[in-house]
mmCIF file of C-alpha atoms and ligand atoms in Angstrom:
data_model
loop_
_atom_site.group_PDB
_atom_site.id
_atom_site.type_symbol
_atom_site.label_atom_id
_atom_site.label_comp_id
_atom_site.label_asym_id
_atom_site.label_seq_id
_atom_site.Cartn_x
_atom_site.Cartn_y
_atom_site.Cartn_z
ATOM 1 C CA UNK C 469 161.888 -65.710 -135.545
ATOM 2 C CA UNK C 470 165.233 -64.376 -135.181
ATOM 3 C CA UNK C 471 165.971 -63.000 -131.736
ATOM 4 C CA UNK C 472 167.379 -59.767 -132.639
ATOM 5 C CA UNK C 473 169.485 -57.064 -130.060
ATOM 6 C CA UNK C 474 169.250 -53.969 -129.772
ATOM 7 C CA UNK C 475 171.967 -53.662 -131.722
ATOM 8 C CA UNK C 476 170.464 -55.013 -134.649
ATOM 9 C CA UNK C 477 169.727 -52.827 -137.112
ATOM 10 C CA UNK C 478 165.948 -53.978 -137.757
ATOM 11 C CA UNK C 479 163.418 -51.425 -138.947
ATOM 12 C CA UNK C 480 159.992 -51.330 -137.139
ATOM 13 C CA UNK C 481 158.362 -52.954 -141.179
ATOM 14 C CA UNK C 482 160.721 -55.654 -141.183
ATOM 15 C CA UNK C 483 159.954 -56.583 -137.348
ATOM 16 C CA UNK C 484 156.430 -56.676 -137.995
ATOM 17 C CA UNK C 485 156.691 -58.961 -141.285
ATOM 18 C CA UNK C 486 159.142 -61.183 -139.165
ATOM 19 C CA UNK C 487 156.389 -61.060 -136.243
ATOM 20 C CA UNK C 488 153.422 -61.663 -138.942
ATOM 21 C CA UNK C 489 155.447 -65.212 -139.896
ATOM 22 C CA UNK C 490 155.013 -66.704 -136.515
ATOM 23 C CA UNK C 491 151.346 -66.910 -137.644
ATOM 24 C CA UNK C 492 150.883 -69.419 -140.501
ATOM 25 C CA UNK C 493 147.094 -68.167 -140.962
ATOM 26 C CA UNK C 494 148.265 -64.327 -140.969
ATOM 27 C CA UNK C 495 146.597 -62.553 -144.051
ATOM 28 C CA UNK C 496 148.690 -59.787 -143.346
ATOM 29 C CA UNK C 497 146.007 -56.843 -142.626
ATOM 30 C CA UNK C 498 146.911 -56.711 -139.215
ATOM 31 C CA UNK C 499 150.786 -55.924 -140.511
ATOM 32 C CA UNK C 500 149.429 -53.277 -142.876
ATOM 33 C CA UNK C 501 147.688 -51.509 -140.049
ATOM 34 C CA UNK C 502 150.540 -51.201 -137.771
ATOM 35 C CA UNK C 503 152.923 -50.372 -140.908
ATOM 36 C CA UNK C 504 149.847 -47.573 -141.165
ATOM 37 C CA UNK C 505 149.921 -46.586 -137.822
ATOM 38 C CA UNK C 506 153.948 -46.385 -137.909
ATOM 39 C CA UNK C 507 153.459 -43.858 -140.663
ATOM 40 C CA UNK C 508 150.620 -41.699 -138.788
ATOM 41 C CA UNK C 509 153.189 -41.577 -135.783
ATOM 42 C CA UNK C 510 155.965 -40.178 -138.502
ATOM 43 C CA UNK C 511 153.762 -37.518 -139.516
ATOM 44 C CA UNK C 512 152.599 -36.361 -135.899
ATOM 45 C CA UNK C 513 156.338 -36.468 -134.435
ATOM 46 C CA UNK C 514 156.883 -34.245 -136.822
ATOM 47 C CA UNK C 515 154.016 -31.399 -136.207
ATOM 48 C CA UNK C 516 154.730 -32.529 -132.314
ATOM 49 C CA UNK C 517 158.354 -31.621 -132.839
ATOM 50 C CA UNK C 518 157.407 -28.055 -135.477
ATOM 51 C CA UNK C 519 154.380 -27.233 -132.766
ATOM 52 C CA UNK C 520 156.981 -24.438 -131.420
ATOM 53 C CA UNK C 521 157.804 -23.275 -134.506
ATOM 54 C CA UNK C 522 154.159 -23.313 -136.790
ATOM 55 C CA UNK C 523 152.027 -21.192 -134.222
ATOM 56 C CA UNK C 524 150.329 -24.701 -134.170
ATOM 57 C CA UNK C 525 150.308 -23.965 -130.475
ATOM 58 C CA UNK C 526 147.636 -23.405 -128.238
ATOM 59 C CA UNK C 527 144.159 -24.387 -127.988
ATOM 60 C CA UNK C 528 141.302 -24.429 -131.023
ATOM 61 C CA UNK C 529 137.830 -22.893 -130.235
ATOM 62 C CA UNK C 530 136.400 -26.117 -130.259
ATOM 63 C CA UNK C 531 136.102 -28.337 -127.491
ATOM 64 C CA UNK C 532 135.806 -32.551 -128.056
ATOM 65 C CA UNK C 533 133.505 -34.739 -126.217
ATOM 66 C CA UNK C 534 135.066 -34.977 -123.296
ATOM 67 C CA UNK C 535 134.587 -31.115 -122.571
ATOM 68 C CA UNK C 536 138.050 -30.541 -122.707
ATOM 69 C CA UNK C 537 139.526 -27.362 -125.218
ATOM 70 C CA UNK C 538 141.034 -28.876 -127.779
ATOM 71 C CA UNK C 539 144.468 -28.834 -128.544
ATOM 72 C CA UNK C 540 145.317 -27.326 -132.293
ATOM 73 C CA UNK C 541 147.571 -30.983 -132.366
ATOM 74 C CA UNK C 542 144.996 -32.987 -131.019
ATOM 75 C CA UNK C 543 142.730 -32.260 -133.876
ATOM 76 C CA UNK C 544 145.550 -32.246 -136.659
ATOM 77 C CA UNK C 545 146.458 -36.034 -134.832
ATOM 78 C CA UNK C 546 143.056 -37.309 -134.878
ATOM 79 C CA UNK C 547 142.652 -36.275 -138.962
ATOM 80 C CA UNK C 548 146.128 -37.371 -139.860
ATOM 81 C CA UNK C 549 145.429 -41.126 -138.273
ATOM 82 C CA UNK C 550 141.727 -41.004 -139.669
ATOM 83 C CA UNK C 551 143.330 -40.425 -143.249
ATOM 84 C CA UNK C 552 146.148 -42.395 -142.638
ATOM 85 C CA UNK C 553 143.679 -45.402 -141.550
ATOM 86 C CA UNK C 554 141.075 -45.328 -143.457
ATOM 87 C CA UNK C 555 141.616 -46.314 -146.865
ATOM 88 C CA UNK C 556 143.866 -49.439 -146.705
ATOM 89 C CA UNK C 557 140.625 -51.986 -146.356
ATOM 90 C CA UNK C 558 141.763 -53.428 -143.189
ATOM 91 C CA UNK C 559 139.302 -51.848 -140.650
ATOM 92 C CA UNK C 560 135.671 -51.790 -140.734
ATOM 93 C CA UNK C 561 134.946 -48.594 -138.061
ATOM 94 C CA UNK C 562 137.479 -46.481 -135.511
ATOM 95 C CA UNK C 563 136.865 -44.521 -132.826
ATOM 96 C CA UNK C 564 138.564 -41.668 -131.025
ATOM 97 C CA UNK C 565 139.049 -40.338 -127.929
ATOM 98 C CA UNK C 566 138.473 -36.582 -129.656
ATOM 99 C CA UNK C 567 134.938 -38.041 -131.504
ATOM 100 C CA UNK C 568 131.484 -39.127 -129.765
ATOM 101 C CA UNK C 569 130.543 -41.937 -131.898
ATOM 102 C CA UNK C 570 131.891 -44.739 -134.074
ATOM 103 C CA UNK C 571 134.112 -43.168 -136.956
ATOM 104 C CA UNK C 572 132.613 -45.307 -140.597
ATOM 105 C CA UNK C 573 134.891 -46.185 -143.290
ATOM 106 C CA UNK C 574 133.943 -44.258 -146.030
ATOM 107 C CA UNK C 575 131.739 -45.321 -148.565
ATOM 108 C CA UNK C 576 134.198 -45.199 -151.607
ATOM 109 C CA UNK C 577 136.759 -47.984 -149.462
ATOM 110 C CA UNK C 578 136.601 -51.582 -148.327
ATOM 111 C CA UNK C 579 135.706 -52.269 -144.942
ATOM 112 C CA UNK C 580 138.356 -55.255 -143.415
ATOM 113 C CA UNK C 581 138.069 -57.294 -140.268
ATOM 114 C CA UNK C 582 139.433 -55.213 -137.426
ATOM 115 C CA UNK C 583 138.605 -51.941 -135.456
ATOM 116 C CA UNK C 584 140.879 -49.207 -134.294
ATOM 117 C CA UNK C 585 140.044 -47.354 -130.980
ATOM 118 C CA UNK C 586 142.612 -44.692 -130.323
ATOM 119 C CA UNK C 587 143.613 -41.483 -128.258
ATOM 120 C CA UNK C 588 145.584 -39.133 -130.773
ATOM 121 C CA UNK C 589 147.477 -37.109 -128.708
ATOM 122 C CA UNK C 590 146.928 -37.864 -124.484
ATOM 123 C CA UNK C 591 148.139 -35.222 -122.526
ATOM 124 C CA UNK C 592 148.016 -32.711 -124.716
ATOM 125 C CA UNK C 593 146.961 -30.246 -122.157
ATOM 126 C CA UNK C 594 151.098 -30.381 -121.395
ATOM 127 C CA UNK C 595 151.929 -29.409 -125.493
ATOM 128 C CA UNK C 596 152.453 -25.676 -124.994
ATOM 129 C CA UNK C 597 154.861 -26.234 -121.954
ATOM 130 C CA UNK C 598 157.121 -29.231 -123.782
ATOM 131 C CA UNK C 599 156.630 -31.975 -121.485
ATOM 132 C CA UNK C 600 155.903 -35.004 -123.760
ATOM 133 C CA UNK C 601 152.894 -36.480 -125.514
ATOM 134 C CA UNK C 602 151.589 -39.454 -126.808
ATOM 135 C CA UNK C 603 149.642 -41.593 -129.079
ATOM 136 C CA UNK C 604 147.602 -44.774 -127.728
ATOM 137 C CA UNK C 605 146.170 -47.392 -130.258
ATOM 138 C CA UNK C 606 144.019 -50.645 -129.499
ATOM 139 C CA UNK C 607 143.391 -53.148 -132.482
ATOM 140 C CA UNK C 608 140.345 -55.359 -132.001
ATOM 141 C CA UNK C 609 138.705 -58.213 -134.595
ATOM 142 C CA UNK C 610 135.413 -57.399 -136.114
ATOM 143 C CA UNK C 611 132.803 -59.804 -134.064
ATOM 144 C CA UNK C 612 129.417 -58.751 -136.107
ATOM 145 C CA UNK C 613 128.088 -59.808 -139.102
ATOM 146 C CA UNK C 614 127.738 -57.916 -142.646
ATOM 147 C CA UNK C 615 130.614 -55.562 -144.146
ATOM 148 C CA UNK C 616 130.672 -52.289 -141.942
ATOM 149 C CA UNK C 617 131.315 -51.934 -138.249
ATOM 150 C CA UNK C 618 128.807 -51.956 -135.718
ATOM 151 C CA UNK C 619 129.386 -50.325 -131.829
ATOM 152 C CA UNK C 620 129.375 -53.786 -130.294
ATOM 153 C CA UNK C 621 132.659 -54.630 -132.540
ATOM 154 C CA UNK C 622 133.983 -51.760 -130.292
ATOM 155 C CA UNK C 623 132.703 -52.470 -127.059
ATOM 156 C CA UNK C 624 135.153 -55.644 -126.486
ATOM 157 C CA UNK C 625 137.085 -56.418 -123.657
ATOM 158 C CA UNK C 626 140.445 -55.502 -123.622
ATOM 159 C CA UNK C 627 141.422 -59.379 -123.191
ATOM 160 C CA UNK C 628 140.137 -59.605 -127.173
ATOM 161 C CA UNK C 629 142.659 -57.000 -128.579
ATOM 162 C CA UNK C 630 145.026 -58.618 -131.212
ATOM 163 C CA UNK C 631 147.725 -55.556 -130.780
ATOM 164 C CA UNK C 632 148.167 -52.833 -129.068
ATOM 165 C CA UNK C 633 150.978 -49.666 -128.713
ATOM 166 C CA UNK C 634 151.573 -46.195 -127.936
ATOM 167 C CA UNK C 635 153.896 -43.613 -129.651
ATOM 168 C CA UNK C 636 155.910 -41.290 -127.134
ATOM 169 C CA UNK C 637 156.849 -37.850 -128.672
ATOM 170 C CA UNK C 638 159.475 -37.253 -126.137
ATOM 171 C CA UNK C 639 163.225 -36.430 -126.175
ATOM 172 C CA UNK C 640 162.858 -39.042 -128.581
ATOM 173 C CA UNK C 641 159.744 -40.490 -130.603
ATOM 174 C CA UNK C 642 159.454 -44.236 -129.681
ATOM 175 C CA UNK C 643 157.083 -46.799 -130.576
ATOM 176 C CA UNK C 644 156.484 -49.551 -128.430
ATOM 177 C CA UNK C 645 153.688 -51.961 -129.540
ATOM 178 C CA UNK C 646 152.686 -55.521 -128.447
ATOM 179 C CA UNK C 647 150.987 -57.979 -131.110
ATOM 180 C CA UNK C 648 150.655 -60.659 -128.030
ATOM 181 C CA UNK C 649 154.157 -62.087 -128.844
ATOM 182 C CA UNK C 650 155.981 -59.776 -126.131
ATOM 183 C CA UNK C 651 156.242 -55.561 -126.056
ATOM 184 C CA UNK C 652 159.140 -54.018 -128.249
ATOM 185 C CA UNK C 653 160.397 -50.789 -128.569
ATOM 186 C CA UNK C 654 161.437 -48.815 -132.105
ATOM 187 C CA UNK C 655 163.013 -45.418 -131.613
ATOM 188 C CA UNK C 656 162.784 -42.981 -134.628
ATOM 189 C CA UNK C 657 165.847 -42.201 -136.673
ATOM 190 C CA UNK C 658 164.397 -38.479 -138.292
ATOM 191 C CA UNK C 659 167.544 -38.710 -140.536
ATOM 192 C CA UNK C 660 166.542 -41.915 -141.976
ATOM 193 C CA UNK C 661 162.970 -41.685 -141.326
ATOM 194 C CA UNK C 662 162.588 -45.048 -140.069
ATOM 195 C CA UNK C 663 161.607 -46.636 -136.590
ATOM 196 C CA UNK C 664 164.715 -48.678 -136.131
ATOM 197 C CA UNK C 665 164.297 -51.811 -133.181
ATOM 198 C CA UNK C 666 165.830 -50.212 -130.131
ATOM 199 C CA UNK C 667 163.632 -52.155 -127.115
ATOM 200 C CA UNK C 668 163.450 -55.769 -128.035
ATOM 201 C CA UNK C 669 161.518 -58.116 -125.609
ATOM 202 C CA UNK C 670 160.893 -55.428 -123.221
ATOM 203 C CA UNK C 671 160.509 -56.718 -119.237
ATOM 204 C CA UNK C 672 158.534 -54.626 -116.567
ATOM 205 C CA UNK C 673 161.622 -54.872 -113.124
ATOM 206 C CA UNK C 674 158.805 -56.017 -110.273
ATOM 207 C CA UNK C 675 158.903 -54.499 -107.693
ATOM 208 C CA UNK C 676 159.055 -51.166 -109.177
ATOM 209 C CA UNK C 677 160.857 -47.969 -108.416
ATOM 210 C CA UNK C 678 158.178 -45.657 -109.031
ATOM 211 C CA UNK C 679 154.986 -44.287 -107.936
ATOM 212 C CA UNK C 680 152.905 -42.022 -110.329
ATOM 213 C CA UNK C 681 150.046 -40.503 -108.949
ATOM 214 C CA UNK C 682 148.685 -36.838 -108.454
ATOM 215 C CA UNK C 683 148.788 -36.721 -104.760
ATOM 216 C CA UNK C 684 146.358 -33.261 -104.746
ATOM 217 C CA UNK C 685 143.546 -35.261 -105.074
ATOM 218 C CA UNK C 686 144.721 -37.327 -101.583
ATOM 219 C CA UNK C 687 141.427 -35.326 -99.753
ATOM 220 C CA UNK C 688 139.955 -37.282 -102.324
ATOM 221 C CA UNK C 689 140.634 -40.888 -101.902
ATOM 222 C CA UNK C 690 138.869 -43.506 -99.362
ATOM 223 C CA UNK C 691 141.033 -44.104 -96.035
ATOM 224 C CA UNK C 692 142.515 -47.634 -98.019
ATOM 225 C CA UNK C 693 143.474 -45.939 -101.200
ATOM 226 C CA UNK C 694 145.184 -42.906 -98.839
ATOM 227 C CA UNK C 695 146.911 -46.058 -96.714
ATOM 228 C CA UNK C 696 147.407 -47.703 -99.981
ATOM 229 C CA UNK C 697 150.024 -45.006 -101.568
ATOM 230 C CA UNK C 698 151.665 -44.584 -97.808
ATOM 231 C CA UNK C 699 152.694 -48.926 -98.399
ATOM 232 C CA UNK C 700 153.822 -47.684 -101.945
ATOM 233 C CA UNK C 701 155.725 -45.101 -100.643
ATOM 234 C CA UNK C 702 157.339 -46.512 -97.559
ATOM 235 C CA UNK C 703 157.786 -50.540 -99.030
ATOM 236 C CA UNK C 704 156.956 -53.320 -96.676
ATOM 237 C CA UNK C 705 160.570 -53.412 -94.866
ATOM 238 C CA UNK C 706 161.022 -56.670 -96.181
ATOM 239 C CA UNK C 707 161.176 -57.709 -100.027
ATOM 240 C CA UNK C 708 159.492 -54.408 -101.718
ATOM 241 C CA UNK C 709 161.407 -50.917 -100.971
ATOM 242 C CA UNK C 710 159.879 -47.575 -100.987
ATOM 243 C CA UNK C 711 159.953 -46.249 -104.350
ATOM 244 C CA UNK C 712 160.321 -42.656 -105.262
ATOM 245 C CA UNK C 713 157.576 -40.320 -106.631
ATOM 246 C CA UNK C 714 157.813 -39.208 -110.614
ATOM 247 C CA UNK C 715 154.946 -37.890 -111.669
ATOM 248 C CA UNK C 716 154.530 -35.745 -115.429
ATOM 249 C CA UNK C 717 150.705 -35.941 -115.712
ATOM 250 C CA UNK C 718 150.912 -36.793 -119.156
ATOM 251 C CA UNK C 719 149.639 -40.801 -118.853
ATOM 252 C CA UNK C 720 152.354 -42.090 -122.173
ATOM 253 C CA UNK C 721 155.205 -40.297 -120.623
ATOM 254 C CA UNK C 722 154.486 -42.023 -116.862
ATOM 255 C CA UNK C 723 153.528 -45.357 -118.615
ATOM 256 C CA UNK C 724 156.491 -45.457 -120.331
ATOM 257 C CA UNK C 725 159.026 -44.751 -117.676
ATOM 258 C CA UNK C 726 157.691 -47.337 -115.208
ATOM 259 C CA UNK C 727 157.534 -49.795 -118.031
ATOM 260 C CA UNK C 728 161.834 -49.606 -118.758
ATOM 261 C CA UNK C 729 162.240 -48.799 -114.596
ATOM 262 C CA UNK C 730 159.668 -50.672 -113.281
ATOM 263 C CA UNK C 731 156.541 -48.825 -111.011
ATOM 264 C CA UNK C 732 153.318 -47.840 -110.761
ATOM 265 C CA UNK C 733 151.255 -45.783 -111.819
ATOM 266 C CA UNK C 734 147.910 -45.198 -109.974
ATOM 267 C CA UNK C 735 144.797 -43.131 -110.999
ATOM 268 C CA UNK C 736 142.412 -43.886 -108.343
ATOM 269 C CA UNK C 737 138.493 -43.393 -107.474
ATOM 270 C CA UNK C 738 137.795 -40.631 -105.949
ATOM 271 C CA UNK C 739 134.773 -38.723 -104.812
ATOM 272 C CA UNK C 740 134.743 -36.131 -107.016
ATOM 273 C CA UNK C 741 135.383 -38.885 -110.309
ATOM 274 C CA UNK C 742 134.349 -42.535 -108.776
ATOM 275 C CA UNK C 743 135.455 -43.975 -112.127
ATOM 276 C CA UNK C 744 139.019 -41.974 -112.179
ATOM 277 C CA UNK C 745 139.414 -39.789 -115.080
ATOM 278 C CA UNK C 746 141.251 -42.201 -117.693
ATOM 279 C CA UNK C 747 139.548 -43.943 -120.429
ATOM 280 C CA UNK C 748 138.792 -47.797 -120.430
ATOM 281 C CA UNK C 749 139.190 -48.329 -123.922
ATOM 282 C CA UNK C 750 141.691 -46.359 -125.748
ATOM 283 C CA UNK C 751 143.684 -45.817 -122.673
ATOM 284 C CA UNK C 752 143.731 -48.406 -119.772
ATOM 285 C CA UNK C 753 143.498 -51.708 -122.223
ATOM 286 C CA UNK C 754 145.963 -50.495 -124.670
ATOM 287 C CA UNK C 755 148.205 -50.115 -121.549
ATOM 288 C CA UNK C 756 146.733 -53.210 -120.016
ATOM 289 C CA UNK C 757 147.722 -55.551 -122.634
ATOM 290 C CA UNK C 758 151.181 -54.051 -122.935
ATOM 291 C CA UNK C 759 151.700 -54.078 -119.047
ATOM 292 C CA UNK C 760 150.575 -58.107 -118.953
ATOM 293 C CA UNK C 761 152.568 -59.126 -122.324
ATOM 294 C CA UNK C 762 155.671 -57.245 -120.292
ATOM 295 C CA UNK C 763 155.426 -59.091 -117.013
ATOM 296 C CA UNK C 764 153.043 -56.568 -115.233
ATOM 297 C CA UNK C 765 149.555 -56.449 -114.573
ATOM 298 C CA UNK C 766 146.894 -53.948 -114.834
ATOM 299 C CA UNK C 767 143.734 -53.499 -112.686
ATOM 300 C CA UNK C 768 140.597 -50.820 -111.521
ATOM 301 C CA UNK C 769 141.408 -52.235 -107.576
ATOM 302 C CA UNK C 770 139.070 -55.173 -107.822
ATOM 303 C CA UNK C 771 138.881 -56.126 -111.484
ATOM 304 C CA UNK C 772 141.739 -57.453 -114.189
ATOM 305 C CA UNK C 773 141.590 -54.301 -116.934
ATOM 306 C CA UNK C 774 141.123 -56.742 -119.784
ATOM 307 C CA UNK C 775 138.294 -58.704 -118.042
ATOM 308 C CA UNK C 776 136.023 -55.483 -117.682
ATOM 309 C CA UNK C 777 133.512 -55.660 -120.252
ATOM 310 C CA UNK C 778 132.523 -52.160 -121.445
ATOM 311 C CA UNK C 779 129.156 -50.727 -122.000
ATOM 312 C CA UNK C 780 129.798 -47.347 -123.336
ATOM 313 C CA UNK C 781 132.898 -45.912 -125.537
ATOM 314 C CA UNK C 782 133.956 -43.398 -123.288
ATOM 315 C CA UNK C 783 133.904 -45.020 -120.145
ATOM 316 C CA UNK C 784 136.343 -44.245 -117.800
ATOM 317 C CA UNK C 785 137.989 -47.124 -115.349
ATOM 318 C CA UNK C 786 140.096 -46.279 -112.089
ATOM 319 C CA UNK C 787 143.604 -47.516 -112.715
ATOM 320 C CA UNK C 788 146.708 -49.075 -111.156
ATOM 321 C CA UNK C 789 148.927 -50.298 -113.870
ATOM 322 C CA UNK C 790 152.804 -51.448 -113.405
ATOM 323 C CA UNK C 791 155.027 -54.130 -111.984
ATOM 324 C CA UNK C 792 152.942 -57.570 -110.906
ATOM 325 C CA UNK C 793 153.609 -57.361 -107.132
ATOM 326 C CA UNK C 794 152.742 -53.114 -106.619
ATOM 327 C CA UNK C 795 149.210 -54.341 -108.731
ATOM 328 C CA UNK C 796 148.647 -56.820 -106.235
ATOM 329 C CA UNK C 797 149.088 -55.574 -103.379
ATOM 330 C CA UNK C 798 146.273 -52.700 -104.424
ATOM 331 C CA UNK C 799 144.110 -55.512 -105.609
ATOM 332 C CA UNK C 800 144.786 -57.284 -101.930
ATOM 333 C CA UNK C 801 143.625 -53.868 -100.286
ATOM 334 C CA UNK C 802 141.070 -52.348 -102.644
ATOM 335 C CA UNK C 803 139.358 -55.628 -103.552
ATOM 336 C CA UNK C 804 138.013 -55.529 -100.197
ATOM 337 C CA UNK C 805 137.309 -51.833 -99.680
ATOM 338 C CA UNK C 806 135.190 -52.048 -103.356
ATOM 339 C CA UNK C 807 132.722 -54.203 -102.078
ATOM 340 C CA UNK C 808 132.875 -52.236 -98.401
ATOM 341 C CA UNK C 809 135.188 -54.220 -96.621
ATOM 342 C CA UNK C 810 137.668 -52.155 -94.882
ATOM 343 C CA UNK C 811 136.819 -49.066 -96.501
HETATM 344 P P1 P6P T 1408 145.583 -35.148 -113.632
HETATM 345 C C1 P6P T 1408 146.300 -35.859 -119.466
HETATM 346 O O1 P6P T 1408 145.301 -34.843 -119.462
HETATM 347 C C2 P6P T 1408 145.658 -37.123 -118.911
HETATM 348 O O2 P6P T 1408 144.553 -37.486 -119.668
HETATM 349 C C3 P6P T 1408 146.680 -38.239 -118.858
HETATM 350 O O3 P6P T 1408 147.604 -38.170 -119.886
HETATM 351 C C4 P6P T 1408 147.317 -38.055 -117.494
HETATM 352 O O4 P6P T 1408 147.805 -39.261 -116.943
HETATM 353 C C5 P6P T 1408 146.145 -37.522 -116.670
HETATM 354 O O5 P6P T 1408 145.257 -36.871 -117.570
HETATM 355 C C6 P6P T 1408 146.608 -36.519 -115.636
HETATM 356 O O6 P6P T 1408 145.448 -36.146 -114.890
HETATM 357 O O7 P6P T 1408 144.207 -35.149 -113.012
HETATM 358 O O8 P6P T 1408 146.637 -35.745 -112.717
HETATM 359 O O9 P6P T 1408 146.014 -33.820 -114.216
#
């Protein structure tokens, strides 16, 4: 595979075919449903970018399964990736952070040999005041027999995903996807309409700079977690500095700045939510796998993201995601206060 530069002028298709070659068995229907996926991000950066202008703004009368009011672009997202996805004949079921169940391939297409979990739009609670959004996607294989998808070819653990990415609608629209052959990072040209390679071979800096975490919930936290963020905050005196506090509250946006600057970002237990708020599997392993395949790590306090095994679709998983050494050192106090030691 050529080792291209940022400077190269490679679009986001021409990466992915180059990508697809390193695999002598490839069939190519994992390329078509990140060349799908590309697409779906094109046509939400562009209501993302219109919201302001269409009245698209504000929230529906509805309200998704997880209670929250929808967004008018979270439900536009969701349908525009639904119809974007589901009639190339590569997937056999999706599901969606804005839907209850498992989404079927229609009856009139092919089912294929993978499965699509994804959150549309995360943080879209922060549309109508401009701070940026994004999209998370997590490709899995089909494990179950017969043609159509089944919820136990959804219920993986994020150590079997094949690919994985996010879309940022930010000053910019990036997407930054990882197939397990490294993360890289394609910003979107809107005059050409093309994601054009602008992160090749992207590397979390350990330690980090940053800490992301909503300190109003510190009444919250267990005494270790509490001590836990002062050790982030004030380094160790010796090889790990303090790091300074950015925080959006919009998950893609944090992710994404501690991935190119190096940090963490931390969504602990606490007693009000004892599995954090964020989603195991269209959230944390999507995030997981691109942390890892960047140099970072990714865990709940005591368990490796990708080793959890899930048991329900909307499960939600504390999180501390980032540079190696910031991961560890939570996993070196939390381990023990999980199972009661030193809480
Ligand atoms: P809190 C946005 O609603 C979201 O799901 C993530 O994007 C973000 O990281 C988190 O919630 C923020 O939650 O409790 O700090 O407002």
């Amino acid at each position: 595979m050529v080792k291209h530069t940022a400077t190269s002028v490679v679009t986001i298709d021409r990466y992915i075919i180059e990508e697809e070659r390193l695999h002598p068995q490839a069939t190519g229907e994992l390329s078509g449903i990140l060349y799908d996926l590309a697409l779906a991000a094109k046509m939400i950066a562009n209501k993302v970018r219109n919201a302001g202008l269409a009245d698209v703004l504000g929230a529906t009368e509805n309200s998704n399964v997880q209670g929250e009011i929808q967004q008018k672009l979270d439900v536009l997202a969701n349908d525009i990736i639904i119809k974007a996805m589901d009639h190339g004949g590569r997937l056999c079921a999706m599901a969606s952070e804005e839907m209850p169940g498992l989404i079927p391939i229609p009856e009139q297409f092919r089912c294929g040999k993978y499965v699509l979990l994804f959150d549309p739009l995360d943080g879209s609670s922060n549309i109508d005041v401009n701070v940026p959004v994004g999209t998370i996607f997590s490709v899995l294989c089909k494990i179950t027999r017969g043609n159509k998808g089944e919820m136990e070819d959804l219920l993986q653990p994020g150590r079997q995903q094949v690919a994985a990415g996010y879309v940022i609608y930010g000053s910019s629209t990036m997407m930054v996807y990882t197939t397990g052959q490294g993360v890289h990072g394609f910003t979107l040209d809107p005059a050409i309409g093309e994601f054009l390679l602008s992160h090749p071979h992207i590397r979390m800096p350990d330690p980090g700079r940053y800490l992301s975490v909503n300190d109003s919930y510190e009444p919250l936290w267990s005494d270790t977690v509490r001590e836990l963020m002062q050790r982030y905050r004030k380094g160790d005196g010796k090889k790990r500095n303090g790091t300074s506090s950015r925080y959006v509250g919009s998950l893609v946006a944090d992710f994404h700045r501690n991935l190119l600057g190096g940090g963490i970002f931390a969504y602990p237990a606490n007693r009000k939510s004892p599995k954090g708020k964020l989603r195991l599997l269209y959230e944390a392993n999507p995030l997981a796998f691109i942390a890892e395949q960047a140099g970072g790590a990714a865990s709940d306090g005591e368990h490796r993201i990708l080793d959890i095994v899930p048991s329900e679709l909307h499960q939600r998983a504390p999180l501390f995601i980032g540079s190696k050494s910031n991961v560890e050192l939570a996993e070196s106090m939390l381990g023990g206060a999980l199972t009661g030691v030193g809480a």
